Amino acid sequence: MPTITSLSPTSGPTTGGTNVTITGTGFTGPTTVRFGTTATTFTLDSPTQITAVAPAGSVGTVQVTVTTSAGTSNGVPYTYVAVPALSSISPSQGSTAGGTTVTLTGSGLTGVTAVNFGSTPATSFTVDSDTQITAVAPAGTGIVSVTVTGPGGTSNPVTYTYVVVPTITSISPTAGPTAGGNNVTITGTGFTGPLTVRFGTTATTFTVNSATQITAIAPAHSAGTVQVTVTGSGGTSNGVAYTYV
């Protein structure tokens, strides 16, 4: 009688296709290998080893058996696990510097061992549940595909866009009256997409002249110095001092 002592690996995706090494004894003569009730293709390496290709199956555990003219072996469990699937990522964009915390929603996420933004691994991630993962985006540029990988394989991709954090290099003038109303030219980089310009905590009206220049109208404020910042999709710029006199 054939006897199975071990399988390696002991699990794989429901799509099948995994090469499974079956170790045991009595693997001689006409042979059939089954995963549950499904016969599959295999290579008889020796009387003690078979390499079988796991067929497709449903999520759950089946018994792998080897049948020869002498009879059918004992069964050894093989577990089919779901291929992870992603349905959304939120937010779907973040800074090129990385560090954005995103929530990945989907199914079959239990046991996920890797989250990749393009070819770059996430800075860190936590599997919150079978339907949610929280990940920290690494640094990157452009539009990338985010995927997760688990025992069942690699998921479908969802799109994540890296956007530039605005940077201010200078403002002119650097001071103005407490009544506000004067035009302030802000020079820098990354002035694209939806933007907000603030003098301290006060948002103000402005015109985007180009990706490197904004003309803002200083709002009224009490005497003293505030930080001028520009906030875009990628985050908030450095602050540059503006003094109310």
PDB file of N, CA and C in Angstrom, residues 68-119:
ATOM      1  N   THR A  68      -2.372   3.318  -6.101  1.00  0.00           N
ATOM      2  CA  THR A  68      -1.650   2.425  -7.012  1.00  0.00           C
ATOM      3  C   THR A  68      -2.435   1.121  -7.117  1.00  0.00           C
ATOM      4  N   SER A  69      -1.856   0.146  -7.826  1.00  0.00           N
ATOM      5  CA  SER A  69      -2.528  -1.151  -7.943  1.00  0.00           C
ATOM      6  C   SER A  69      -2.645  -1.845  -6.590  1.00  0.00           C
ATOM      7  N   ALA A  70      -1.841  -1.374  -5.630  1.00  0.00           N
ATOM      8  CA  ALA A  70      -1.882  -1.995  -4.303  1.00  0.00           C
ATOM      9  C   ALA A  70      -2.961  -1.393  -3.411  1.00  0.00           C
ATOM     10  N   GLY A  71      -3.550  -0.258  -3.821  1.00  0.00           N
ATOM     11  CA  GLY A  71      -4.593   0.372  -3.031  1.00  0.00           C
ATOM     12  C   GLY A  71      -4.392   1.868  -2.916  1.00  0.00           C
ATOM     13  N   THR A  72      -5.158   2.467  -2.030  1.00  0.00           N
ATOM     14  CA  THR A  72      -5.120   3.921  -1.832  1.00  0.00           C
ATOM     15  C   THR A  72      -4.474   4.260  -0.498  1.00  0.00           C
ATOM     16  N   SER A  73      -3.603   5.263  -0.527  1.00  0.00           N
ATOM     17  CA  SER A  73      -2.862   5.675   0.666  1.00  0.00           C
ATOM     18  C   SER A  73      -3.765   6.350   1.690  1.00  0.00           C
ATOM     19  N   ASN A  74      -3.156   6.631   2.813  1.00  0.00           N
ATOM     20  CA  ASN A  74      -3.777   7.522   3.796  1.00  0.00           C
ATOM     21  C   ASN A  74      -3.929   8.905   3.173  1.00  0.00           C
ATOM     22  N   GLY A  75      -4.836   9.717   3.701  1.00  0.00           N
ATOM     23  CA  GLY A  75      -5.011  11.081   3.214  1.00  0.00           C
ATOM     24  C   GLY A  75      -4.231  12.069   4.054  1.00  0.00           C
ATOM     25  N   VAL A  76      -3.652  13.085   3.408  1.00  0.00           N
ATOM     26  CA  VAL A  76      -2.935  14.154   4.103  1.00  0.00           C
ATOM     27  C   VAL A  76      -3.577  15.477   3.686  1.00  0.00           C
ATOM     28  N   PRO A  77      -3.890  16.359   4.646  1.00  0.00           N
ATOM     29  CA  PRO A  77      -4.644  17.579   4.315  1.00  0.00           C
ATOM     30  C   PRO A  77      -3.851  18.601   3.511  1.00  0.00           C
ATOM     31  N   TYR A  78      -4.551  19.191   2.548  1.00  0.00           N
ATOM     32  CA  TYR A  78      -4.037  20.307   1.752  1.00  0.00           C
ATOM     33  C   TYR A  78      -5.119  21.370   1.776  1.00  0.00           C
ATOM     34  N   THR A  79      -4.722  22.619   2.084  1.00  0.00           N
ATOM     35  CA  THR A  79      -5.709  23.680   2.268  1.00  0.00           C
ATOM     36  C   THR A  79      -5.685  24.675   1.109  1.00  0.00           C
ATOM     37  N   TYR A  80      -6.855  24.891   0.532  1.00  0.00           N
ATOM     38  CA  TYR A  80      -7.005  25.920  -0.499  1.00  0.00           C
ATOM     39  C   TYR A  80      -7.342  27.246   0.179  1.00  0.00           C
ATOM     40  N   VAL A  81      -6.572  28.267  -0.149  1.00  0.00           N
ATOM     41  CA  VAL A  81      -6.799  29.592   0.434  1.00  0.00           C
ATOM     42  C   VAL A  81      -7.175  30.564  -0.680  1.00  0.00           C
ATOM     43  N   ALA A  82      -7.985  31.542  -0.307  1.00  0.00           N
ATOM     44  CA  ALA A  82      -8.480  32.506  -1.300  1.00  0.00           C
ATOM     45  C   ALA A  82      -7.354  33.406  -1.792  1.00  0.00           C
ATOM     46  N   VAL A  83      -7.393  33.756  -3.061  1.00  0.00           N
ATOM     47  CA  VAL A  83      -6.487  34.769  -3.607  1.00  0.00           C
ATOM     48  C   VAL A  83      -6.955  36.127  -3.091  1.00  0.00           C
ATOM     49  N   PRO A  84      -6.070  36.927  -2.487  1.00  0.00           N
ATOM     50  CA  PRO A  84      -6.508  38.241  -2.002  1.00  0.00           C
ATOM     51  C   PRO A  84      -7.090  39.077  -3.136  1.00  0.00           C
ATOM     52  N   ALA A  85      -8.090  39.876  -2.820  1.00  0.00           N
ATOM     53  CA  ALA A  85      -8.703  40.772  -3.812  1.00  0.00           C
ATOM     54  C   ALA A  85      -8.834  42.158  -3.201  1.00  0.00           C
ATOM     55  N   LEU A  86      -8.456  43.178  -3.943  1.00  0.00           N
ATOM     56  CA  LEU A  86      -8.576  44.563  -3.493  1.00  0.00           C
ATOM     57  C   LEU A  86      -9.699  45.258  -4.238  1.00  0.00           C
ATOM     58  N   SER A  87     -10.499  46.015  -3.494  1.00  0.00           N
ATOM     59  CA  SER A  87     -11.588  46.770  -4.115  1.00  0.00           C
ATOM     60  C   SER A  87     -11.338  48.272  -4.091  1.00  0.00           C
ATOM     61  N   SER A  88     -10.549  48.753  -3.098  1.00  0.00           N
ATOM     62  CA  SER A  88     -10.309  50.200  -3.031  1.00  0.00           C
ATOM     63  C   SER A  88      -9.092  50.511  -2.172  1.00  0.00           C
ATOM     64  N   ILE A  89      -8.578  51.731  -2.352  1.00  0.00           N
ATOM     65  CA  ILE A  89      -7.513  52.277  -1.522  1.00  0.00           C
ATOM     66  C   ILE A  89      -7.900  53.702  -1.168  1.00  0.00           C
ATOM     67  N   SER A  90      -7.710  54.084   0.098  1.00  0.00           N
ATOM     68  CA  SER A  90      -8.113  55.426   0.542  1.00  0.00           C
ATOM     69  C   SER A  90      -7.120  55.944   1.582  1.00  0.00           C
ATOM     70  N   PRO A  91      -6.531  57.137   1.347  1.00  0.00           N
ATOM     71  CA  PRO A  91      -6.669  57.941   0.136  1.00  0.00           C
ATOM     72  C   PRO A  91      -5.938  57.285  -1.026  1.00  0.00           C
ATOM     73  N   SER A  92      -6.269  57.702  -2.231  1.00  0.00           N
ATOM     74  CA  SER A  92      -5.669  57.109  -3.426  1.00  0.00           C
ATOM     75  C   SER A  92      -4.476  57.909  -3.920  1.00  0.00           C
ATOM     76  N   GLN A  93      -4.039  58.896  -3.146  1.00  0.00           N
ATOM     77  CA  GLN A  93      -2.853  59.652  -3.505  1.00  0.00           C
ATOM     78  C   GLN A  93      -2.164  60.163  -2.257  1.00  0.00           C
ATOM     79  N   GLY A  94      -0.887  60.489  -2.401  1.00  0.00           N
ATOM     80  CA  GLY A  94      -0.130  60.990  -1.262  1.00  0.00           C
ATOM     81  C   GLY A  94       1.205  61.546  -1.704  1.00  0.00           C
ATOM     82  N   SER A  95       1.969  62.015  -0.745  1.00  0.00           N
ATOM     83  CA  SER A  95       3.222  62.702  -1.000  1.00  0.00           C
ATOM     84  C   SER A  95       4.277  61.792  -1.617  1.00  0.00           C
ATOM     85  N   THR A  96       5.097  62.382  -2.504  1.00  0.00           N
ATOM     86  CA  THR A  96       6.233  61.657  -3.072  1.00  0.00           C
ATOM     87  C   THR A  96       7.242  61.274  -1.987  1.00  0.00           C
ATOM     88  N   ALA A  97       7.197  61.969  -0.860  1.00  0.00           N
ATOM     89  CA  ALA A  97       8.110  61.661   0.244  1.00  0.00           C
ATOM     90  C   ALA A  97       7.694  60.411   1.003  1.00  0.00           C
ATOM     91  N   GLY A  98       6.490  59.895   0.698  1.00  0.00           N
ATOM     92  CA  GLY A  98       5.985  58.738   1.426  1.00  0.00           C
ATOM     93  C   GLY A  98       5.424  59.142   2.778  1.00  0.00           C
ATOM     94  N   GLY A  99       5.054  58.136   3.568  1.00  0.00           N
ATOM     95  CA  GLY A  99       4.546  58.400   4.907  1.00  0.00           C
ATOM     96  C   GLY A  99       3.045  58.516   5.008  1.00  0.00           C
ATOM     97  N   THR A 100       2.332  58.471   3.872  1.00  0.00           N
ATOM     98  CA  THR A 100       0.870  58.554   3.897  1.00  0.00           C
ATOM     99  C   THR A 100       0.280  57.225   4.361  1.00  0.00           C
ATOM    100  N   THR A 101      -0.619  57.282   5.323  1.00  0.00           N
ATOM    101  CA  THR A 101      -1.294  56.073   5.797  1.00  0.00           C
ATOM    102  C   THR A 101      -2.519  55.826   4.927  1.00  0.00           C
ATOM    103  N   VAL A 102      -2.604  54.649   4.329  1.00  0.00           N
ATOM    104  CA  VAL A 102      -3.724  54.320   3.442  1.00  0.00           C
ATOM    105  C   VAL A 102      -4.461  53.101   3.978  1.00  0.00           C
ATOM    106  N   THR A 103      -5.745  53.025   3.657  1.00  0.00           N
ATOM    107  CA  THR A 103      -6.569  51.872   4.015  1.00  0.00           C
ATOM    108  C   THR A 103      -6.903  51.091   2.753  1.00  0.00           C
ATOM    109  N   LEU A 104      -6.521  49.828   2.734  1.00  0.00           N
ATOM    110  CA  LEU A 104      -6.828  48.930   1.619  1.00  0.00           C
ATOM    111  C   LEU A 104      -8.020  48.076   2.005  1.00  0.00           C
ATOM    112  N   THR A 105      -9.036  48.063   1.155  1.00  0.00           N
ATOM    113  CA  THR A 105     -10.249  47.289   1.407  1.00  0.00           C
ATOM    114  C   THR A 105     -10.380  46.202   0.354  1.00  0.00           C
ATOM    115  N   GLY A 106     -10.828  45.032   0.778  1.00  0.00           N
ATOM    116  CA  GLY A 106     -10.990  43.930  -0.160  1.00  0.00           C
ATOM    117  C   GLY A 106     -11.492  42.688   0.535  1.00  0.00           C
ATOM    118  N   SER A 107     -10.970  41.535   0.116  1.00  0.00           N
ATOM    119  CA  SER A 107     -11.365  40.260   0.710  1.00  0.00           C
ATOM    120  C   SER A 107     -10.185  39.298   0.646  1.00  0.00           C
ATOM    121  N   GLY A 108     -10.225  38.287   1.506  1.00  0.00           N
ATOM    122  CA  GLY A 108      -9.145  37.303   1.540  1.00  0.00           C
ATOM    123  C   GLY A 108      -7.823  37.881   1.991  1.00  0.00           C
ATOM    124  N   LEU A 109      -7.855  38.895   2.855  1.00  0.00           N
ATOM    125  CA  LEU A 109      -6.632  39.580   3.256  1.00  0.00           C
ATOM    126  C   LEU A 109      -5.956  38.958   4.475  1.00  0.00           C
ATOM    127  N   THR A 110      -6.622  38.031   5.135  1.00  0.00           N
ATOM    128  CA  THR A 110      -6.002  37.352   6.266  1.00  0.00           C
ATOM    129  C   THR A 110      -4.759  36.606   5.803  1.00  0.00           C
ATOM    130  N   GLY A 111      -3.680  36.777   6.516  1.00  0.00           N
ATOM    131  CA  GLY A 111      -2.450  36.079   6.165  1.00  0.00           C
ATOM    132  C   GLY A 111      -1.595  36.773   5.135  1.00  0.00           C
ATOM    133  N   VAL A 112      -1.976  37.986   4.734  1.00  0.00           N
ATOM    134  CA  VAL A 112      -1.162  38.723   3.757  1.00  0.00           C
ATOM    135  C   VAL A 112       0.231  38.957   4.329  1.00  0.00           C
ATOM    136  N   THR A 113       1.244  38.694   3.520  1.00  0.00           N
ATOM    137  CA  THR A 113       2.628  38.801   3.974  1.00  0.00           C
ATOM    138  C   THR A 113       3.387  39.947   3.321  1.00  0.00           C
ATOM    139  N   ALA A 114       2.800  40.586   2.300  1.00  0.00           N
ATOM    140  CA  ALA A 114       3.497  41.682   1.630  1.00  0.00           C
ATOM    141  C   ALA A 114       2.495  42.649   1.016  1.00  0.00           C
ATOM    142  N   VAL A 115       2.812  43.942   1.106  1.00  0.00           N
ATOM    143  CA  VAL A 115       2.059  45.004   0.430  1.00  0.00           C
ATOM    144  C   VAL A 115       3.071  45.790  -0.387  1.00  0.00           C
ATOM    145  N   ASN A 116       2.826  45.933  -1.678  1.00  0.00           N
ATOM    146  CA  ASN A 116       3.774  46.625  -2.551  1.00  0.00           C
ATOM    147  C   ASN A 116       3.128  47.803  -3.264  1.00  0.00           C
ATOM    148  N   PHE A 117       3.867  48.909  -3.311  1.00  0.00           N
ATOM    149  CA  PHE A 117       3.492  50.082  -4.098  1.00  0.00           C
ATOM    150  C   PHE A 117       4.395  50.051  -5.324  1.00  0.00           C
ATOM    151  N   GLY A 118       3.852  49.540  -6.444  1.00  0.00           N
ATOM    152  CA  GLY A 118       4.713  49.259  -7.573  1.00  0.00           C
ATOM    153  C   GLY A 118       5.624  48.112  -7.171  1.00  0.00           C
ATOM    154  N   SER A 119       6.924  48.316  -7.293  1.00  0.00           N
ATOM    155  CA  SER A 119       7.884  47.284  -6.885  1.00  0.00           C
ATOM    156  C   SER A 119       8.468  47.543  -5.507  1.00  0.00           C
TER     157      SER A 119
END
